[in-house]
Amino acid sequence: MKTYTETLYDAYGQEFRVDKLYFENKTEHQHLVIFENAKFGRVMALDGIIQTTQADEFIYHEMLSHVPVLAHGKVKHVLIVGGGDGGMLREVCKHKTVEHITQVEIDDQVIDMCKQYLPEHSAGAYDDPRVNIVIDDGAHFVNTTDLRFDVIISDSTDPIGPGGALFTSDFYADCKKCLNPGGILVTQNGVAYMQLDEVVTTNKRLQSHYKDHTFYSAAVPTYIGGIMTFAWGSDDEKARSLPLETVKHRYNAAKIKTRYYNPAIHLASFALPQYILEAIENQTWTD
Ligand code: SAM
């Protein structure tokens, strides 16, 4: 394999030179490939879609973990849905006040191969005594578990294949059922310019279950096409509009090292471009 071309979009895509192929296989659920690229380091893709790279994973993992955890302020129990590369688990484990982390991943081969070929993603987090790994469909888990969480992070693939179940109204309703009072749901919700329909659809689905629902964003280079949106659902409207001083205090108290996240970015990330606001407002989008 000399190059790897992402096939997420019909008329547009990105191509990586494959400097070394580490793993390629069809697992029980999806096609998994891990390769080396001179610019982005080790790259993992599932079903033709880039999932994570050594070079820029910190942006996505820091923003989808520290924003909800520090906004909440008293997180003890966290659920990660998906996240097989281990990067989200690594970032949540940095919070020493978190008492228990459950990660529900559908494909154990993703966990195994990322432990082997992308070890800095999990960086030993799978051995953290607070962590419990469940191999299951995340939609089935939230529908059937009696466990309750303060933050739920849906770190899923795109709504294609097994990931589709994690973008439904039922999934958002079941996550709500699994949240403690004041709990927060955040999800990977696509690159807005390229997948604006996902923003509009998720907004419609969240609004019937969460008093406060919106999006925040960050630009992750290998999620091509501009800012990636993260969906936010909570019944505690205050959690999203904390004063900067409060976020700074919590960040400093957590004593965590970050390379992208900081309190100013935390608050600024909730500011959305006009085209997204209008699409949400009018519940329409143009392809
Ligand atoms: N950062 C990536 C992104 O933004 O697309 C996501 C990375 S992570 C590797 C996505 C994980 O979701 C994969 O490990 C995949 O196996 C898992 N996954 C997909 N559908 C799932 C489901 N229904 N239940 C649990 N895990 C699922």
Short mmCIF file of N, CA, C and O in Angstrom, two decimals, residues 164-279:
data_model
loop_
_atom_site.label_atom_id
_atom_site.label_comp_id
_atom_site.label_asym_id
_atom_site.label_seq_id
_atom_site.Cartn_x
_atom_site.Cartn_y
_atom_site.Cartn_z
N GLY A 164 -23.50 4.26 13.61
CA GLY A 164 -24.82 4.85 13.35
C GLY A 164 -25.72 4.84 14.59
O GLY A 164 -26.44 5.80 14.87
N ALA A 165 -25.61 3.78 15.39
CA ALA A 165 -26.47 3.63 16.58
C ALA A 165 -26.21 4.71 17.63
O ALA A 165 -27.01 4.92 18.52
N LEU A 166 -25.07 5.38 17.51
CA LEU A 166 -24.68 6.38 18.51
C LEU A 166 -25.08 7.80 18.13
O LEU A 166 -24.64 8.76 18.74
N PHE A 167 -25.91 7.91 17.08
CA PHE A 167 -26.37 9.25 16.67
C PHE A 167 -27.90 9.31 16.66
O PHE A 167 -28.50 10.18 16.05
N THR A 168 -28.54 8.37 17.35
CA THR A 168 -30.01 8.30 17.29
C THR A 168 -30.63 9.00 18.50
O THR A 168 -30.00 9.16 19.55
N SER A 169 -31.92 9.33 18.34
CA SER A 169 -32.65 9.94 19.45
C SER A 169 -32.72 8.98 20.63
O SER A 169 -32.58 9.38 21.79
N ASP A 170 -32.89 7.69 20.34
CA ASP A 170 -32.94 6.69 21.43
C ASP A 170 -31.64 6.69 22.22
O ASP A 170 -31.64 6.61 23.46
N PHE A 171 -30.52 6.79 21.51
CA PHE A 171 -29.22 6.79 22.21
C PHE A 171 -29.13 8.02 23.12
O PHE A 171 -28.75 7.91 24.30
N TYR A 172 -29.52 9.18 22.59
CA TYR A 172 -29.43 10.41 23.40
C TYR A 172 -30.38 10.32 24.59
O TYR A 172 -30.06 10.76 25.71
N ALA A 173 -31.55 9.71 24.39
CA ALA A 173 -32.52 9.55 25.50
C ALA A 173 -31.96 8.60 26.55
O ALA A 173 -32.03 8.87 27.75
N ASP A 174 -31.35 7.51 26.10
CA ASP A 174 -30.79 6.54 27.05
C ASP A 174 -29.59 7.14 27.80
O ASP A 174 -29.39 6.88 28.99
N CYS A 175 -28.81 7.95 27.11
CA CYS A 175 -27.70 8.64 27.81
C CYS A 175 -28.27 9.55 28.89
O CYS A 175 -27.76 9.59 30.01
N LYS A 176 -29.34 10.24 28.57
CA LYS A 176 -29.97 11.14 29.56
C LYS A 176 -30.41 10.35 30.78
O LYS A 176 -30.18 10.75 31.94
N LYS A 177 -30.97 9.16 30.54
CA LYS A 177 -31.42 8.29 31.63
C LYS A 177 -30.24 7.89 32.52
O LYS A 177 -30.36 7.73 33.72
N CYS A 178 -29.05 7.77 31.87
CA CYS A 178 -27.85 7.30 32.61
C CYS A 178 -27.08 8.44 33.27
O CYS A 178 -26.05 8.20 33.92
N LEU A 179 -27.54 9.68 33.09
CA LEU A 179 -26.81 10.81 33.69
C LEU A 179 -27.37 11.12 35.08
O LEU A 179 -28.58 11.17 35.29
N ASN A 180 -26.45 11.38 36.04
CA ASN A 180 -26.86 11.89 37.35
C ASN A 180 -27.38 13.32 37.17
O ASN A 180 -27.09 13.96 36.15
N PRO A 181 -28.12 13.85 38.15
CA PRO A 181 -28.54 15.26 38.06
C PRO A 181 -27.33 16.17 37.81
O PRO A 181 -26.27 15.97 38.41
N GLY A 182 -27.48 17.08 36.84
CA GLY A 182 -26.35 17.97 36.52
C GLY A 182 -25.35 17.34 35.57
O GLY A 182 -24.34 17.95 35.23
N GLY A 183 -25.66 16.10 35.11
CA GLY A 183 -24.73 15.40 34.21
C GLY A 183 -24.66 16.03 32.83
O GLY A 183 -25.55 16.78 32.41
N ILE A 184 -23.58 15.70 32.11
CA ILE A 184 -23.32 16.28 30.78
C ILE A 184 -23.00 15.19 29.79
O ILE A 184 -22.18 14.30 30.08
N LEU A 185 -23.66 15.24 28.61
CA LEU A 185 -23.33 14.37 27.47
C LEU A 185 -22.58 15.20 26.43
O LEU A 185 -23.02 16.31 26.10
N VAL A 186 -21.45 14.70 25.96
CA VAL A 186 -20.77 15.31 24.81
C VAL A 186 -20.49 14.23 23.78
O VAL A 186 -20.28 13.06 24.13
N THR A 187 -20.55 14.63 22.50
CA THR A 187 -20.34 13.62 21.45
C THR A 187 -19.53 14.19 20.30
O THR A 187 -19.58 15.40 20.02
N GLN A 188 -18.82 13.32 19.61
CA GLN A 188 -18.19 13.64 18.35
C GLN A 188 -19.32 13.85 17.34
O GLN A 188 -20.15 12.97 17.17
N ASN A 189 -19.36 15.03 16.70
CA ASN A 189 -20.50 15.29 15.84
C ASN A 189 -20.11 15.83 14.46
O ASN A 189 -20.85 16.59 13.85
N GLY A 190 -18.98 15.43 13.96
CA GLY A 190 -18.63 15.69 12.57
C GLY A 190 -18.07 17.07 12.29
O GLY A 190 -18.14 17.98 13.10
N VAL A 191 -17.52 17.20 11.10
CA VAL A 191 -16.93 18.47 10.64
C VAL A 191 -18.05 19.31 10.04
O VAL A 191 -18.65 18.93 9.03
N ALA A 192 -18.37 20.42 10.69
CA ALA A 192 -19.62 21.15 10.38
C ALA A 192 -19.73 21.53 8.90
O ALA A 192 -20.80 21.37 8.29
N TYR A 193 -18.63 22.02 8.30
CA TYR A 193 -18.76 22.49 6.92
C TYR A 193 -19.08 21.32 5.98
O TYR A 193 -19.83 21.45 5.02
N MET A 194 -18.56 20.16 6.30
CA MET A 194 -18.73 18.98 5.42
C MET A 194 -19.96 18.16 5.81
O MET A 194 -20.51 17.43 5.01
N GLN A 195 -20.33 18.21 7.11
CA GLN A 195 -21.40 17.31 7.60
C GLN A 195 -22.45 18.12 8.36
O GLN A 195 -22.88 17.75 9.45
N LEU A 196 -22.87 19.24 7.78
CA LEU A 196 -23.79 20.14 8.46
C LEU A 196 -25.12 19.45 8.77
O LEU A 196 -25.76 19.75 9.78
N ASP A 197 -25.47 18.48 7.98
CA ASP A 197 -26.71 17.74 8.24
C ASP A 197 -26.65 17.04 9.59
O ASP A 197 -27.63 16.98 10.33
N GLU A 198 -25.44 16.59 9.96
CA GLU A 198 -25.29 15.91 11.26
C GLU A 198 -25.54 16.89 12.40
O GLU A 198 -26.13 16.53 13.43
N VAL A 199 -25.14 18.15 12.22
CA VAL A 199 -25.37 19.15 13.27
C VAL A 199 -26.86 19.40 13.42
O VAL A 199 -27.41 19.39 14.53
N VAL A 200 -27.54 19.58 12.28
CA VAL A 200 -28.99 19.89 12.32
C VAL A 200 -29.77 18.70 12.89
O VAL A 200 -30.61 18.86 13.78
N THR A 201 -29.41 17.52 12.45
CA THR A 201 -30.13 16.32 12.93
C THR A 201 -29.90 16.09 14.42
O THR A 201 -30.83 15.86 15.17
N THR A 202 -28.64 16.21 14.83
CA THR A 202 -28.34 16.00 16.26
C THR A 202 -29.04 17.05 17.11
O THR A 202 -29.60 16.75 18.16
N ASN A 203 -29.06 18.28 16.63
CA ASN A 203 -29.74 19.35 17.39
C ASN A 203 -31.21 19.01 17.59
O ASN A 203 -31.76 19.10 18.70
N LYS A 204 -31.85 18.55 16.50
CA LYS A 204 -33.28 18.17 16.60
C LYS A 204 -33.46 17.04 17.62
O LYS A 204 -34.38 17.06 18.42
N ARG A 205 -32.55 16.09 17.58
CA ARG A 205 -32.71 14.91 18.45
C ARG A 205 -32.39 15.24 19.91
O ARG A 205 -33.01 14.71 20.82
N LEU A 206 -31.44 16.13 20.13
CA LEU A 206 -31.08 16.47 21.52
C LEU A 206 -32.17 17.29 22.19
O LEU A 206 -32.43 17.16 23.39
N GLN A 207 -32.84 18.15 21.39
CA GLN A 207 -33.72 19.15 22.02
C GLN A 207 -34.90 18.51 22.76
O GLN A 207 -35.42 19.09 23.70
N SER A 208 -35.26 17.29 22.39
CA SER A 208 -36.38 16.68 23.13
C SER A 208 -35.92 15.99 24.41
O SER A 208 -36.74 15.54 25.19
N HIS A 209 -34.62 15.96 24.67
CA HIS A 209 -34.17 15.24 25.87
C HIS A 209 -33.35 16.11 26.83
O HIS A 209 -33.21 15.75 27.99
N TYR A 210 -32.79 17.23 26.35
CA TYR A 210 -31.87 18.03 27.18
C TYR A 210 -32.31 19.49 27.18
O TYR A 210 -32.51 20.06 26.10
N LYS A 211 -32.43 20.06 28.38
CA LYS A 211 -32.86 21.46 28.46
C LYS A 211 -31.86 22.37 27.75
O LYS A 211 -32.20 23.31 27.08
N ASP A 212 -30.56 22.07 27.98
CA ASP A 212 -29.50 22.86 27.36
C ASP A 212 -28.77 21.99 26.35
O ASP A 212 -28.16 20.97 26.72
N HIS A 213 -28.91 22.33 25.07
CA HIS A 213 -28.24 21.53 24.04
C HIS A 213 -27.64 22.48 23.03
O HIS A 213 -28.25 23.46 22.60
N THR A 214 -26.38 22.25 22.70
CA THR A 214 -25.70 23.09 21.73
C THR A 214 -24.47 22.34 21.20
O THR A 214 -24.41 21.11 21.33
N PHE A 215 -23.54 23.10 20.63
CA PHE A 215 -22.30 22.50 20.12
C PHE A 215 -21.13 23.37 20.52
O PHE A 215 -21.28 24.58 20.76
N TYR A 216 -19.99 22.76 20.62
CA TYR A 216 -18.76 23.55 20.72
C TYR A 216 -17.81 22.97 19.68
O TYR A 216 -18.17 22.00 18.97
N SER A 217 -16.64 23.55 19.51
CA SER A 217 -15.86 23.08 18.36
C SER A 217 -14.36 23.21 18.57
O SER A 217 -13.88 23.92 19.47
N ALA A 218 -13.64 22.52 17.70
CA ALA A 218 -12.18 22.67 17.60
C ALA A 218 -11.79 22.21 16.21
O ALA A 218 -12.46 21.34 15.62
N ALA A 219 -10.74 22.78 15.68
CA ALA A 219 -10.26 22.35 14.35
C ALA A 219 -9.18 21.29 14.56
O ALA A 219 -8.18 21.54 15.24
N VAL A 220 -9.40 20.11 14.01
CA VAL A 220 -8.44 19.01 14.11
C VAL A 220 -7.95 18.74 12.68
O VAL A 220 -8.76 18.34 11.83
N PRO A 221 -6.70 18.98 12.37
CA PRO A 221 -6.24 18.93 10.97
C PRO A 221 -6.68 17.70 10.17
O PRO A 221 -7.13 17.85 9.04
N THR A 222 -6.62 16.52 10.76
CA THR A 222 -6.93 15.35 9.92
C THR A 222 -8.42 15.01 9.90
O THR A 222 -8.81 14.02 9.29
N TYR A 223 -9.24 15.81 10.58
CA TYR A 223 -10.70 15.72 10.35
C TYR A 223 -10.96 16.85 9.39
O TYR A 223 -11.30 17.96 9.78
N ILE A 224 -10.76 16.58 8.09
CA ILE A 224 -10.62 17.65 7.08
C ILE A 224 -11.92 18.44 6.85
O ILE A 224 -13.01 17.90 6.98
N GLY A 225 -11.71 19.73 6.55
CA GLY A 225 -12.84 20.58 6.14
C GLY A 225 -13.20 21.65 7.15
O GLY A 225 -14.25 22.27 7.05
N GLY A 226 -12.39 21.82 8.17
CA GLY A 226 -12.64 22.93 9.11
C GLY A 226 -12.96 22.42 10.50
O GLY A 226 -12.53 21.33 10.88
N ILE A 227 -13.78 23.19 11.23
CA ILE A 227 -13.99 22.87 12.65
C ILE A 227 -14.83 21.60 12.81
O ILE A 227 -15.80 21.39 12.08
N MET A 228 -14.43 20.79 13.76
CA MET A 228 -15.26 19.64 14.17
C MET A 228 -16.20 20.12 15.26
O MET A 228 -15.77 20.87 16.17
N THR A 229 -17.47 19.75 15.18
CA THR A 229 -18.41 20.11 16.25
C THR A 229 -18.52 18.97 17.24
O THR A 229 -18.41 17.79 16.89
N PHE A 230 -18.69 19.38 18.49
CA PHE A 230 -18.95 18.43 19.57
C PHE A 230 -20.32 18.77 20.13
O PHE A 230 -20.58 19.91 20.51
N ALA A 231 -21.22 17.80 20.15
CA ALA A 231 -22.56 18.06 20.70
C ALA A 231 -22.48 18.09 22.22
O ALA A 231 -21.65 17.42 22.84
N TRP A 232 -23.36 18.93 22.80
CA TRP A 232 -23.41 19.14 24.26
C TRP A 232 -24.86 19.01 24.71
O TRP A 232 -25.74 19.67 24.16
N GLY A 233 -25.11 18.14 25.68
CA GLY A 233 -26.47 18.03 26.21
C GLY A 233 -26.42 17.99 27.73
O GLY A 233 -25.62 17.25 28.32
N SER A 234 -27.24 18.83 28.38
CA SER A 234 -27.27 18.85 29.84
C SER A 234 -28.56 19.52 30.29
O SER A 234 -29.20 20.24 29.51
N ASP A 235 -28.94 19.29 31.54
CA ASP A 235 -30.10 20.04 32.07
C ASP A 235 -29.62 21.20 32.92
O ASP A 235 -30.43 21.96 33.44
N ASP A 236 -28.31 21.31 33.09
CA ASP A 236 -27.76 22.38 33.92
C ASP A 236 -27.19 23.47 33.02
O ASP A 236 -26.05 23.38 32.55
N GLU A 237 -28.00 24.51 32.75
CA GLU A 237 -27.56 25.55 31.80
C GLU A 237 -26.33 26.29 32.32
O GLU A 237 -25.55 26.85 31.57
N LYS A 238 -26.15 26.31 33.64
CA LYS A 238 -25.01 27.08 34.19
C LYS A 238 -23.67 26.46 33.78
O LYS A 238 -22.67 27.15 33.63
N ALA A 239 -23.66 25.16 33.61
CA ALA A 239 -22.38 24.46 33.37
C ALA A 239 -21.67 25.01 32.15
O ALA A 239 -20.44 25.01 32.07
N ARG A 240 -22.44 25.52 31.20
CA ARG A 240 -21.83 25.95 29.92
C ARG A 240 -21.43 27.43 29.97
O ARG A 240 -20.78 27.92 29.05
N SER A 241 -21.90 28.15 30.98
CA SER A 241 -21.58 29.60 30.95
C SER A 241 -20.89 30.02 32.25
O SER A 241 -21.31 30.95 32.92
N LEU A 242 -19.83 29.30 32.59
CA LEU A 242 -19.05 29.63 33.80
C LEU A 242 -18.19 30.86 33.54
O LEU A 242 -17.74 31.09 32.41
N PRO A 243 -17.91 31.65 34.58
CA PRO A 243 -16.95 32.75 34.42
C PRO A 243 -15.55 32.18 34.15
O PRO A 243 -15.22 31.09 34.64
N LEU A 244 -14.76 32.91 33.41
CA LEU A 244 -13.41 32.45 33.08
C LEU A 244 -12.61 32.14 34.34
O LEU A 244 -11.89 31.13 34.40
N GLU A 245 -12.79 32.94 35.36
CA GLU A 245 -12.03 32.73 36.61
C GLU A 245 -12.35 31.35 37.21
O GLU A 245 -11.47 30.67 37.74
N THR A 246 -13.60 30.92 37.11
CA THR A 246 -13.99 29.60 37.65
C THR A 246 -13.31 28.49 36.87
O THR A 246 -12.75 27.55 37.45
N VAL A 247 -13.32 28.60 35.54
CA VAL A 247 -12.69 27.57 34.71
C VAL A 247 -11.18 27.53 34.99
O VAL A 247 -10.58 26.47 35.15
N LYS A 248 -10.60 28.72 35.11
CA LYS A 248 -9.16 28.79 35.41
C LYS A 248 -8.86 28.11 36.74
O LYS A 248 -7.92 27.32 36.88
N HIS A 249 -9.69 28.39 37.75
CA HIS A 249 -9.48 27.81 39.09
C HIS A 249 -9.55 26.28 39.03
O HIS A 249 -8.67 25.58 39.55
N ARG A 250 -10.55 25.78 38.31
CA ARG A 250 -10.73 24.32 38.22
C ARG A 250 -9.57 23.68 37.45
O ARG A 250 -9.08 22.62 37.80
N TYR A 251 -9.14 24.36 36.36
CA TYR A 251 -8.05 23.84 35.53
C TYR A 251 -6.76 23.78 36.36
O TYR A 251 -6.06 22.77 36.38
N ASN A 252 -6.48 24.84 37.09
CA ASN A 252 -5.26 24.87 37.90
C ASN A 252 -5.33 23.84 39.03
O ASN A 252 -4.36 23.15 39.32
N ALA A 253 -6.52 23.69 39.61
CA ALA A 253 -6.67 22.71 40.71
C ALA A 253 -6.49 21.28 40.19
O ALA A 253 -5.97 20.40 40.90
N ALA A 254 -6.88 21.06 38.94
CA ALA A 254 -6.77 19.69 38.38
C ALA A 254 -5.31 19.30 38.13
O ALA A 254 -4.98 18.12 38.00
N LYS A 255 -4.46 20.34 38.00
CA LYS A 255 -3.02 20.09 37.76
C LYS A 255 -2.79 19.15 36.57
O LYS A 255 -2.04 18.18 36.67
N ILE A 256 -3.50 19.42 35.46
CA ILE A 256 -3.30 18.56 34.27
C ILE A 256 -2.51 19.33 33.22
O ILE A 256 -2.61 20.55 33.12
N LYS A 257 -1.69 18.58 32.50
CA LYS A 257 -0.89 19.16 31.42
C LYS A 257 -1.66 19.02 30.12
O LYS A 257 -2.12 17.92 29.78
N THR A 258 -1.85 20.13 29.41
CA THR A 258 -2.54 20.06 28.12
C THR A 258 -1.72 20.80 27.06
O THR A 258 -0.87 21.63 27.39
N ARG A 259 -1.97 20.47 25.79
CA ARG A 259 -1.27 21.11 24.67
C ARG A 259 -2.22 21.92 23.79
O ARG A 259 -1.79 22.72 22.98
N TYR A 260 -3.50 21.72 23.95
CA TYR A 260 -4.47 22.51 23.18
C TYR A 260 -5.45 23.20 24.14
O TYR A 260 -5.59 24.41 24.13
N TYR A 261 -6.06 22.42 25.03
CA TYR A 261 -7.07 22.96 25.93
C TYR A 261 -6.47 24.02 26.88
O TYR A 261 -5.37 23.84 27.41
N ASN A 262 -7.20 25.10 27.07
CA ASN A 262 -6.94 26.01 28.18
C ASN A 262 -8.27 26.70 28.48
O ASN A 262 -9.21 26.63 27.68
N PRO A 263 -8.42 27.34 29.62
CA PRO A 263 -9.71 27.92 30.00
C PRO A 263 -10.29 28.90 28.99
O PRO A 263 -11.51 28.88 28.73
N ALA A 264 -9.47 29.69 28.36
CA ALA A 264 -9.99 30.66 27.37
C ALA A 264 -10.55 29.93 26.14
O ALA A 264 -11.63 30.25 25.62
N ILE A 265 -9.83 28.90 25.71
CA ILE A 265 -10.30 28.11 24.55
C ILE A 265 -11.59 27.38 24.94
O ILE A 265 -12.53 27.27 24.14
N HIS A 266 -11.65 26.91 26.17
CA HIS A 266 -12.85 26.22 26.66
C HIS A 266 -14.09 27.09 26.41
O HIS A 266 -15.05 26.66 25.77
N LEU A 267 -14.03 28.31 26.91
CA LEU A 267 -15.21 29.18 26.77
C LEU A 267 -15.43 29.60 25.32
O LEU A 267 -16.55 29.58 24.82
N ALA A 268 -14.32 29.93 24.63
CA ALA A 268 -14.46 30.41 23.25
C ALA A 268 -15.00 29.33 22.32
O ALA A 268 -15.65 29.61 21.31
N SER A 269 -14.77 28.07 22.66
CA SER A 269 -15.15 26.97 21.75
C SER A 269 -16.66 26.86 21.56
O SER A 269 -17.13 26.22 20.63
N PHE A 270 -17.41 27.51 22.46
CA PHE A 270 -18.88 27.45 22.33
C PHE A 270 -19.41 28.52 21.36
O PHE A 270 -20.60 28.52 21.02
N ALA A 271 -18.52 29.42 20.92
CA ALA A 271 -18.96 30.42 19.93
C ALA A 271 -19.00 29.74 18.56
O ALA A 271 -18.01 29.17 18.12
N LEU A 272 -20.16 29.80 17.91
CA LEU A 272 -20.35 29.08 16.64
C LEU A 272 -20.50 30.06 15.49
O LEU A 272 -21.09 31.13 15.65
N PRO A 273 -20.01 29.68 14.30
CA PRO A 273 -20.16 30.52 13.11
C PRO A 273 -21.63 30.70 12.73
O PRO A 273 -22.46 29.83 13.02
N GLN A 274 -21.91 31.81 12.05
CA GLN A 274 -23.31 32.17 11.73
C GLN A 274 -24.00 31.08 10.91
O GLN A 274 -25.18 30.77 11.14
N TYR A 275 -23.25 30.46 9.97
CA TYR A 275 -23.93 29.47 9.09
C TYR A 275 -24.42 28.26 9.88
O TYR A 275 -25.43 27.64 9.54
N ILE A 276 -23.69 27.96 10.99
CA ILE A 276 -24.15 26.84 11.82
C ILE A 276 -25.36 27.27 12.62
O ILE A 276 -26.38 26.55 12.69
N LEU A 277 -25.29 28.47 13.21
CA LEU A 277 -26.43 28.97 14.00
C LEU A 277 -27.70 29.04 13.15
O LEU A 277 -28.78 28.64 13.58
N GLU A 278 -27.55 29.51 11.92
CA GLU A 278 -28.73 29.64 11.05
C GLU A 278 -29.27 28.26 10.65
O GLU A 278 -30.48 28.03 10.63
N ALA A 279 -28.39 27.34 10.38
CA ALA A 279 -28.84 25.98 10.01
C ALA A 279 -29.61 25.35 11.17
O ALA A 279 -30.66 24.74 10.99
#
